[in-house]
């Protein structure tokens, strides 16, 4: 008898508010949906897309961010039609609004919510401002985020987000969620510091499915895969490779606001190649041949899928010793840690790997073992079912 039969969780309504640009949350949403369906569950997807905001006047955009009455009514109607056993919300910002949580509770259903970022604690969801980590609003009403214009460099837009957060904190919306999924223990501790009940915060990392298989790492190059933006540490990466003087090739995969700068810089730095955006299969092929992955991000990441994907390919990672990503890597076993924003330290760690090929080979084996122990679909499914059952039990107790 399957886990879903034991728990009686056959029908799950999953809501996701898609951003203008595809992001990691979209991939997690699709991966979990496919996993649940492969296990025999009926998944009822409810996907809103923020492109609908483009046709709205500014005042209307602000209003629906705080409370979208239409989304509330539509979500209640969908629940009454489909009668799921549990509602799983991935993202409500901004179009769905937290009103959908109220809709689910009005229909007397347990609610699970995945916290992919720090939106409920920080106006820009990143804990990152002016090139550095910022926790000014952690545990406080987010008025400092308005003063600094943290959301889209706009005080007006920041005021809307801060108003949404404050309104729903006072309304008790966040208390209505039966279980929160956080991606790492680091993230869990931030939400506990902000006042969220520890018993409602459950760690479940992202996963990789299907298994892409182990690579041989015969290409002899380093690899970066990610968004080309300041918080991702792209500037640190380029400065480090400039100082390395071509001793190890670097391939950069991704696109973003720093794309033009990366394109110009790579033309003058020996051994650095920008490949632009690549599909997943192409990324897996590059990972399979790479010697190691570089992850120089300087903000508090959630749980980057690229780390789990690298582990699946048996790829060690050089990662910044900050936030969640610093806690995912076991320094010296599955990769190496370096100081965020420090190109000299990054270059030194690269040179260490080049000088210790046996250690690098051992790290490849350990990286793959880490995937098999923690980030497979089967392990993730077991954790997800346990969380759903906890949410159902909590809802029944009326907590």
Short mmCIF file of C-alpha atoms in Angstrom, two decimals:
data_model
loop_
_atom_site.label_atom_id
_atom_site.label_comp_id
_atom_site.label_asym_id
_atom_site.label_seq_id
_atom_site.Cartn_x
_atom_site.Cartn_y
_atom_site.Cartn_z
CA UNK A 1 0.00 0.00 0.00
CA UNK A 2 1.40 3.40 -1.01
CA UNK A 3 2.06 6.30 1.35
CA UNK A 4 -0.73 8.31 -0.26
CA UNK A 5 -3.21 5.49 0.44
CA UNK A 6 -2.17 5.23 4.08
CA UNK A 7 -2.56 8.95 4.61
CA UNK A 8 -5.67 9.24 2.47
CA UNK A 9 -4.16 12.18 0.61
CA UNK A 10 -5.39 11.61 -2.91
CA UNK A 11 -6.26 15.10 -4.14
CA UNK A 12 -3.96 18.12 -3.68
CA UNK A 13 -4.62 21.66 -4.85
CA UNK A 14 -1.33 23.43 -5.65
CA UNK A 15 -1.24 27.19 -6.19
CA UNK A 16 1.64 29.10 -7.71
CA UNK A 17 1.88 32.75 -8.70
CA UNK A 18 4.32 32.90 -11.61
CA UNK A 19 6.67 35.85 -12.03
CA UNK A 20 7.18 37.86 -15.22
CA UNK A 21 10.45 36.01 -15.85
CA UNK A 22 10.73 32.25 -15.28
CA UNK A 23 12.46 31.47 -12.02
CA UNK A 24 13.56 28.65 -9.79
CA UNK A 25 10.19 28.55 -8.02
CA UNK A 26 8.51 27.62 -11.31
CA UNK A 27 10.84 24.63 -11.67
CA UNK A 28 10.13 23.49 -8.10
CA UNK A 29 6.39 23.82 -8.69
CA UNK A 30 6.56 21.70 -11.86
CA UNK A 31 8.91 19.12 -10.32
CA UNK A 32 6.70 18.55 -7.26
CA UNK A 33 3.59 18.36 -9.44
CA UNK A 34 5.19 15.70 -11.64
CA UNK A 35 6.44 13.78 -8.62
CA UNK A 36 3.03 13.71 -6.93
CA UNK A 37 1.29 12.62 -10.13
CA UNK A 38 3.85 9.84 -10.64
CA UNK A 39 2.86 8.53 -7.20
CA UNK A 40 -0.81 8.38 -8.10
CA UNK A 41 -2.05 11.63 -6.57
CA UNK A 42 -4.45 13.93 -8.37
CA UNK A 43 -2.82 17.34 -8.52
CA UNK A 44 -5.09 20.30 -9.20
CA UNK A 45 -2.86 23.13 -10.43
CA UNK A 46 -3.89 26.74 -9.96
CA UNK A 47 -1.31 28.96 -11.67
CA UNK A 48 -1.65 32.72 -11.86
CA UNK A 49 0.73 34.82 -13.95
CA UNK A 50 1.85 38.31 -13.03
CA UNK A 51 1.64 39.44 -16.66
CA UNK A 52 -2.02 40.12 -15.86
CA UNK A 53 -0.82 43.13 -13.84
CA UNK A 54 0.37 44.88 -16.99
CA UNK A 55 -3.17 45.83 -18.00
CA UNK A 56 -4.07 47.16 -14.53
CA UNK A 57 -3.80 50.78 -13.36
CA UNK A 58 -1.20 51.36 -10.65
CA UNK A 59 -3.80 51.76 -7.92
CA UNK A 60 -5.43 48.49 -8.89
CA UNK A 61 -2.04 46.73 -8.85
CA UNK A 62 -1.42 48.01 -5.34
CA UNK A 63 -4.87 46.95 -4.17
CA UNK A 64 -4.66 43.37 -5.46
CA UNK A 65 -1.20 42.96 -3.96
CA UNK A 66 -2.71 43.51 -0.52
CA UNK A 67 -6.01 41.69 -1.12
CA UNK A 68 -7.22 40.24 -4.41
CA UNK A 69 -10.95 39.75 -3.92
CA UNK A 70 -11.37 38.12 -7.32
CA UNK A 71 -8.63 35.58 -6.56
CA UNK A 72 -10.28 34.90 -3.19
CA UNK A 73 -13.64 34.14 -4.80
CA UNK A 74 -12.16 32.11 -7.66
CA UNK A 75 -10.02 30.04 -5.32
CA UNK A 76 -12.97 29.27 -3.05
CA UNK A 77 -15.01 28.22 -6.08
CA UNK A 78 -12.19 25.94 -7.29
CA UNK A 79 -11.93 24.34 -3.85
CA UNK A 80 -15.69 23.71 -3.72
CA UNK A 81 -15.57 22.16 -7.19
CA UNK A 82 -12.52 19.92 -6.71
CA UNK A 83 -12.66 19.24 -2.93
CA UNK A 84 -8.95 18.59 -2.31
CA UNK A 85 -7.69 17.22 0.99
CA UNK A 86 -4.92 19.80 1.29
CA UNK A 87 -3.86 23.10 -0.30
CA UNK A 88 -0.19 23.69 -1.09
CA UNK A 89 0.75 27.30 -1.87
CA UNK A 90 4.09 28.08 -3.49
CA UNK A 91 3.83 31.83 -4.01
CA UNK A 92 1.11 34.46 -3.68
CA UNK A 93 3.07 37.59 -4.65
CA UNK A 94 1.75 39.82 -5.93
CA UNK A 95 -1.28 38.81 -8.01
CA UNK A 96 -2.87 36.03 -5.94
CA UNK A 97 -2.27 37.91 -2.68
CA UNK A 98 -2.50 36.25 0.75
CA UNK A 99 -6.28 36.36 0.32
CA UNK A 100 -6.03 32.82 -1.09
CA UNK A 101 -4.92 31.59 2.35
CA UNK A 102 -8.16 32.98 3.78
CA UNK A 103 -10.09 31.33 0.95
CA UNK A 104 -8.65 27.91 1.80
CA UNK A 105 -9.39 28.32 5.50
CA UNK A 106 -12.91 29.56 4.76
CA UNK A 107 -13.42 26.23 2.99
CA UNK A 108 -12.01 24.46 6.08
CA UNK A 109 -8.90 23.04 4.44
CA UNK A 110 -5.35 22.56 5.77
CA UNK A 111 -2.76 24.84 4.16
CA UNK A 112 0.91 24.17 3.44
CA UNK A 113 3.06 27.05 2.17
CA UNK A 114 6.57 26.81 0.76
CA UNK A 115 8.82 29.73 1.70
CA UNK A 116 11.11 29.94 -1.33
CA UNK A 117 12.54 33.28 -0.21
CA UNK A 118 12.20 35.84 2.60
CA UNK A 119 9.20 37.76 1.20
CA UNK A 120 7.25 37.53 4.47
CA UNK A 121 10.16 39.15 6.34
CA UNK A 122 11.78 41.50 3.83
CA UNK A 123 10.35 43.94 1.29
CA UNK A 124 12.61 42.73 -1.53
CA UNK A 125 12.59 39.12 -0.27
CA UNK A 126 16.39 38.91 -0.46
CA UNK A 127 17.83 40.37 2.77
CA UNK A 128 20.19 42.17 0.38
CA UNK A 129 20.64 45.91 -0.11
CA UNK A 130 23.30 48.06 -1.76
CA UNK A 131 25.58 45.13 -2.39
CA UNK A 132 25.48 43.62 1.10
CA UNK A 133 23.38 41.41 3.34
CA UNK A 134 20.77 43.49 5.22
CA UNK A 135 18.57 42.27 8.09
CA UNK A 136 17.21 45.68 9.13
CA UNK A 137 13.60 44.49 8.88
CA UNK A 138 14.06 41.05 10.44
CA UNK A 139 11.68 40.81 13.41
CA UNK A 140 10.28 44.31 12.81
CA UNK A 141 7.59 45.95 10.75
CA UNK A 142 9.27 46.58 7.38
CA UNK A 143 9.22 50.39 7.39
CA UNK A 144 12.99 50.54 6.83
CA UNK A 145 12.45 48.78 3.51
CA UNK A 146 10.18 51.65 2.49
CA UNK A 147 12.71 54.29 3.52
CA UNK A 148 15.42 52.56 1.48
CA UNK A 149 13.12 51.83 -1.47
CA UNK A 150 14.15 48.17 -1.34
CA UNK A 151 11.53 46.88 -3.77
CA UNK A 152 12.37 47.91 -7.33
CA UNK A 153 14.29 50.96 -6.01
CA UNK A 154 10.95 52.64 -5.39
CA UNK A 155 9.59 53.91 -2.08
CA UNK A 156 6.06 53.84 -3.46
CA UNK A 157 6.32 50.21 -4.62
CA UNK A 158 8.08 49.30 -1.37
CA UNK A 159 5.26 50.92 0.60
CA UNK A 160 2.75 48.63 -1.16
CA UNK A 161 4.74 45.49 -0.26
CA UNK A 162 5.32 46.69 3.30
CA UNK A 163 1.61 47.50 3.60
CA UNK A 164 0.71 43.99 2.45
CA UNK A 165 3.09 42.41 4.96
CA UNK A 166 1.90 44.59 7.82
CA UNK A 167 -1.80 44.19 7.02
CA UNK A 168 -1.61 40.41 6.96
CA UNK A 169 0.58 40.26 10.04
CA UNK A 170 -2.06 42.23 11.94
CA UNK A 171 -4.85 40.19 10.36
CA UNK A 172 -3.23 36.94 11.52
CA UNK A 173 -2.95 35.51 8.01
CA UNK A 174 0.42 33.87 8.60
CA UNK A 175 -0.99 32.10 11.67
CA UNK A 176 -3.58 30.39 9.46
CA UNK A 177 -0.97 28.32 7.62
CA UNK A 178 -0.75 24.83 9.13
CA UNK A 179 2.79 24.02 7.97
CA UNK A 180 5.52 26.07 6.32
CA UNK A 181 8.12 24.35 4.18
CA UNK A 182 11.55 25.99 4.45
CA UNK A 183 14.39 24.82 2.26
CA UNK A 184 17.24 24.83 4.80
CA UNK A 185 17.78 24.99 8.55
CA UNK A 186 19.42 28.39 8.02
CA UNK A 187 16.19 29.74 6.57
CA UNK A 188 14.16 28.12 9.34
CA UNK A 189 16.17 29.96 11.97
CA UNK A 190 15.51 33.31 10.27
CA UNK A 191 11.76 32.74 10.39
CA UNK A 192 11.95 31.63 14.01
CA UNK A 193 13.80 34.86 14.84
CA UNK A 194 10.98 36.73 13.13
CA UNK A 195 8.43 35.11 15.45
CA UNK A 196 7.09 32.20 13.40
CA UNK A 197 6.24 29.11 15.52
CA UNK A 198 9.13 26.61 15.29
CA UNK A 199 6.76 23.64 15.17
CA UNK A 200 5.17 24.96 11.97
CA UNK A 201 8.49 25.32 10.11
CA UNK A 202 9.64 22.07 8.48
CA UNK A 203 12.83 21.73 6.43
CA UNK A 204 12.42 20.05 3.04
CA UNK A 205 15.08 20.81 0.42
CA UNK A 206 14.64 20.90 -3.32
CA UNK A 207 15.33 17.73 -5.28
CA UNK A 208 16.43 16.56 -8.72
CA UNK A 209 14.34 14.19 -10.81
CA UNK A 210 14.96 12.35 -12.99
CA UNK A 211 18.49 11.48 -11.95
CA UNK A 212 20.79 13.04 -14.60
CA UNK A 213 23.58 10.55 -13.91
CA UNK A 214 27.17 11.06 -12.84
CA UNK A 215 29.60 12.93 -15.07
CA UNK A 216 33.24 12.09 -15.67
CA UNK A 217 34.58 15.62 -15.18
CA UNK A 218 37.08 15.29 -18.03
CA UNK A 219 36.61 18.80 -19.43
CA UNK A 220 39.06 20.44 -17.04
CA UNK A 221 37.05 23.66 -16.72
CA UNK A 222 35.19 25.48 -13.97
CA UNK A 223 31.49 26.23 -14.44
CA UNK A 224 29.11 28.97 -13.30
CA UNK A 225 25.36 28.52 -13.83
CA UNK A 226 22.96 31.23 -12.69
CA UNK A 227 21.43 34.63 -13.10
CA UNK A 228 23.90 37.35 -14.06
CA UNK A 229 23.07 39.86 -11.34
CA UNK A 230 25.02 41.64 -8.57
CA UNK A 231 23.75 39.53 -5.66
CA UNK A 232 24.95 36.38 -7.45
CA UNK A 233 28.57 37.46 -7.02
CA UNK A 234 29.30 37.71 -10.73
CA UNK A 235 31.73 40.61 -10.19
CA UNK A 236 33.70 38.57 -7.65
CA UNK A 237 33.81 35.64 -10.07
CA UNK A 238 35.23 37.71 -12.93
CA UNK A 239 37.84 39.41 -10.75
CA UNK A 240 39.02 36.06 -9.42
CA UNK A 241 39.45 34.65 -12.92
CA UNK A 242 41.26 37.75 -14.07
CA UNK A 243 43.82 37.18 -11.32
CA UNK A 244 44.12 33.47 -12.23
CA UNK A 245 45.49 34.45 -15.63
CA UNK A 246 43.99 31.59 -17.63
CA UNK A 247 45.27 28.77 -15.40
CA UNK A 248 41.85 27.10 -15.54
CA UNK A 249 39.11 27.76 -18.13
CA UNK A 250 35.74 29.09 -16.91
CA UNK A 251 32.43 28.64 -18.70
CA UNK A 252 29.59 30.98 -17.66
CA UNK A 253 25.97 29.95 -18.30
CA UNK A 254 23.11 32.37 -17.69
CA UNK A 255 21.55 35.70 -18.51
CA UNK A 256 20.45 38.77 -16.60
CA UNK A 257 21.03 42.48 -16.01
CA UNK A 258 24.83 42.09 -16.02
CA UNK A 259 24.88 40.19 -19.34
CA UNK A 260 26.44 43.03 -21.34
CA UNK A 261 29.12 43.61 -18.71
CA UNK A 262 29.90 39.90 -18.62
CA UNK A 263 30.10 39.76 -22.40
CA UNK A 264 32.57 42.64 -22.56
CA UNK A 265 34.65 41.41 -19.64
CA UNK A 266 34.98 37.86 -20.91
CA UNK A 267 36.42 39.18 -24.16
CA UNK A 268 39.48 40.50 -22.34
CA UNK A 269 39.96 37.79 -19.67
CA UNK A 270 41.89 34.77 -20.89
CA UNK A 271 40.08 31.44 -20.69
CA UNK A 272 36.64 32.81 -19.78
CA UNK A 273 33.68 32.03 -22.05
CA UNK A 274 30.10 33.28 -21.73
CA UNK A 275 27.65 30.78 -23.22
CA UNK A 276 24.40 32.64 -22.53
CA UNK A 277 21.22 30.84 -21.53
CA UNK A 278 21.16 27.05 -21.97
CA UNK A 279 18.39 24.48 -21.56
CA UNK A 280 18.57 21.91 -18.78
CA UNK A 281 20.01 19.09 -20.88
CA UNK A 282 22.81 21.35 -22.11
CA UNK A 283 23.52 22.43 -18.53
CA UNK A 284 23.69 18.80 -17.42
CA UNK A 285 26.15 18.04 -20.22
CA UNK A 286 28.35 20.95 -19.16
CA UNK A 287 28.16 19.84 -15.53
CA UNK A 288 29.17 16.33 -16.50
CA UNK A 289 32.41 17.53 -18.06
CA UNK A 290 33.23 20.31 -15.57
CA UNK A 291 35.90 19.92 -12.89
CA UNK A 292 33.90 21.92 -10.35
CA UNK A 293 31.07 24.42 -10.04
CA UNK A 294 31.54 27.95 -8.70
CA UNK A 295 28.66 29.46 -6.73
CA UNK A 296 29.77 32.97 -5.59
CA UNK A 297 26.35 34.27 -4.49
CA UNK A 298 26.52 37.02 -1.84
CA UNK A 299 22.95 36.97 -0.53
CA UNK A 300 20.87 34.51 1.49
CA UNK A 301 19.81 32.02 -1.17
CA UNK A 302 16.82 29.76 -0.53
CA UNK A 303 17.96 26.40 -1.87
CA UNK A 304 19.46 26.79 -5.34
CA UNK A 305 18.51 23.81 -7.51
CA UNK A 306 21.83 24.15 -9.29
CA UNK A 307 23.56 22.91 -6.12
CA UNK A 308 21.43 19.76 -5.97
CA UNK A 309 21.91 19.28 -9.72
CA UNK A 310 25.68 19.59 -9.33
CA UNK A 311 25.63 16.99 -6.54
CA UNK A 312 23.63 14.66 -8.77
CA UNK A 313 26.32 14.97 -11.46
CA UNK A 314 29.05 14.35 -8.88
CA UNK A 315 30.30 17.92 -9.19
CA UNK A 316 32.11 19.57 -6.23
CA UNK A 317 31.21 23.19 -5.53
CA UNK A 318 33.13 26.29 -4.52
CA UNK A 319 30.55 28.30 -2.61
CA UNK A 320 30.40 31.41 -0.46
CA UNK A 321 30.35 30.88 3.29
CA UNK A 322 27.13 32.84 3.73
CA UNK A 323 23.49 31.96 4.23
CA UNK A 324 21.88 28.70 3.22
CA UNK A 325 24.39 27.85 0.53
CA UNK A 326 27.22 27.90 3.05
CA UNK A 327 25.36 25.35 5.18
CA UNK A 328 24.59 22.98 2.29
CA UNK A 329 28.25 22.41 1.39
CA UNK A 330 30.40 20.31 3.71
CA UNK A 331 33.72 22.18 3.51
CA UNK A 332 36.49 19.86 2.35
CA UNK A 333 34.11 16.98 1.59
CA UNK A 334 31.58 18.09 -1.06
CA UNK A 335 33.34 21.33 -1.97
CA UNK A 336 35.12 24.34 -0.51
CA UNK A 337 33.87 27.51 1.16
CA UNK A 338 35.27 30.97 0.41
CA UNK A 339 34.59 34.45 1.75
CA UNK A 340 31.73 36.28 -0.04
CA UNK A 341 32.85 39.19 -2.17
CA UNK A 342 36.51 38.17 -1.89
CA UNK A 343 38.02 37.36 -5.33
CA UNK A 344 41.44 36.67 -3.81
CA UNK A 345 40.05 33.98 -1.52
CA UNK A 346 38.09 32.45 -4.41
CA UNK A 347 41.21 32.38 -6.60
CA UNK A 348 43.19 30.78 -3.75
CA UNK A 349 40.58 28.01 -3.37
CA UNK A 350 40.65 27.36 -7.13
CA UNK A 351 44.43 27.04 -7.04
CA UNK A 352 44.17 24.65 -4.08
CA UNK A 353 41.86 22.38 -6.07
CA UNK A 354 44.21 22.45 -9.05
CA UNK A 355 47.09 21.43 -6.77
CA UNK A 356 45.15 18.58 -5.13
CA UNK A 357 43.62 16.39 -7.88
CA UNK A 358 43.14 13.41 -5.55
CA UNK A 359 41.09 15.52 -3.14
CA UNK A 360 39.06 16.84 -6.05
CA UNK A 361 38.35 13.27 -7.21
CA UNK A 362 37.27 12.31 -3.69
CA UNK A 363 34.96 15.33 -3.53
CA UNK A 364 33.30 14.16 -6.74
CA UNK A 365 32.37 10.87 -5.07
CA UNK A 366 31.17 12.62 -1.93
CA UNK A 367 29.05 15.08 -3.91
CA UNK A 368 27.23 12.22 -5.60
CA UNK A 369 26.77 10.44 -2.27
CA UNK A 370 25.22 13.64 -0.87
CA UNK A 371 22.65 13.64 -3.68
CA UNK A 372 21.77 10.01 -3.13
CA UNK A 373 21.30 10.56 0.61
CA UNK A 374 19.31 13.81 0.57
CA UNK A 375 18.10 15.07 -2.80
CA UNK A 376 16.45 12.21 -4.67
CA UNK A 377 12.78 12.30 -5.64
CA UNK A 378 11.94 9.33 -3.41
CA UNK A 379 13.41 10.95 -0.30
CA UNK A 380 11.67 14.21 -1.09
CA UNK A 381 8.33 12.49 -1.63
CA UNK A 382 8.48 10.84 1.79
CA UNK A 383 9.18 14.21 3.42
CA UNK A 384 6.37 15.93 1.51
CA UNK A 385 3.82 13.31 2.54
CA UNK A 386 4.85 13.67 6.17
CA UNK A 387 4.41 17.45 5.96
CA UNK A 388 0.96 17.13 4.37
CA UNK A 389 -0.11 14.75 7.13
CA UNK A 390 1.21 17.12 9.80
CA UNK A 391 -0.79 19.97 8.22
CA UNK A 392 -3.95 17.86 8.18
CA UNK A 393 -3.48 16.84 11.82
CA UNK A 394 -2.83 20.46 12.85
CA UNK A 395 -5.94 21.63 11.00
CA UNK A 396 -8.11 18.99 12.66
CA UNK A 397 -6.92 20.11 16.08
CA UNK A 398 -7.94 23.67 15.24
CA UNK A 399 -4.54 25.14 16.10
#
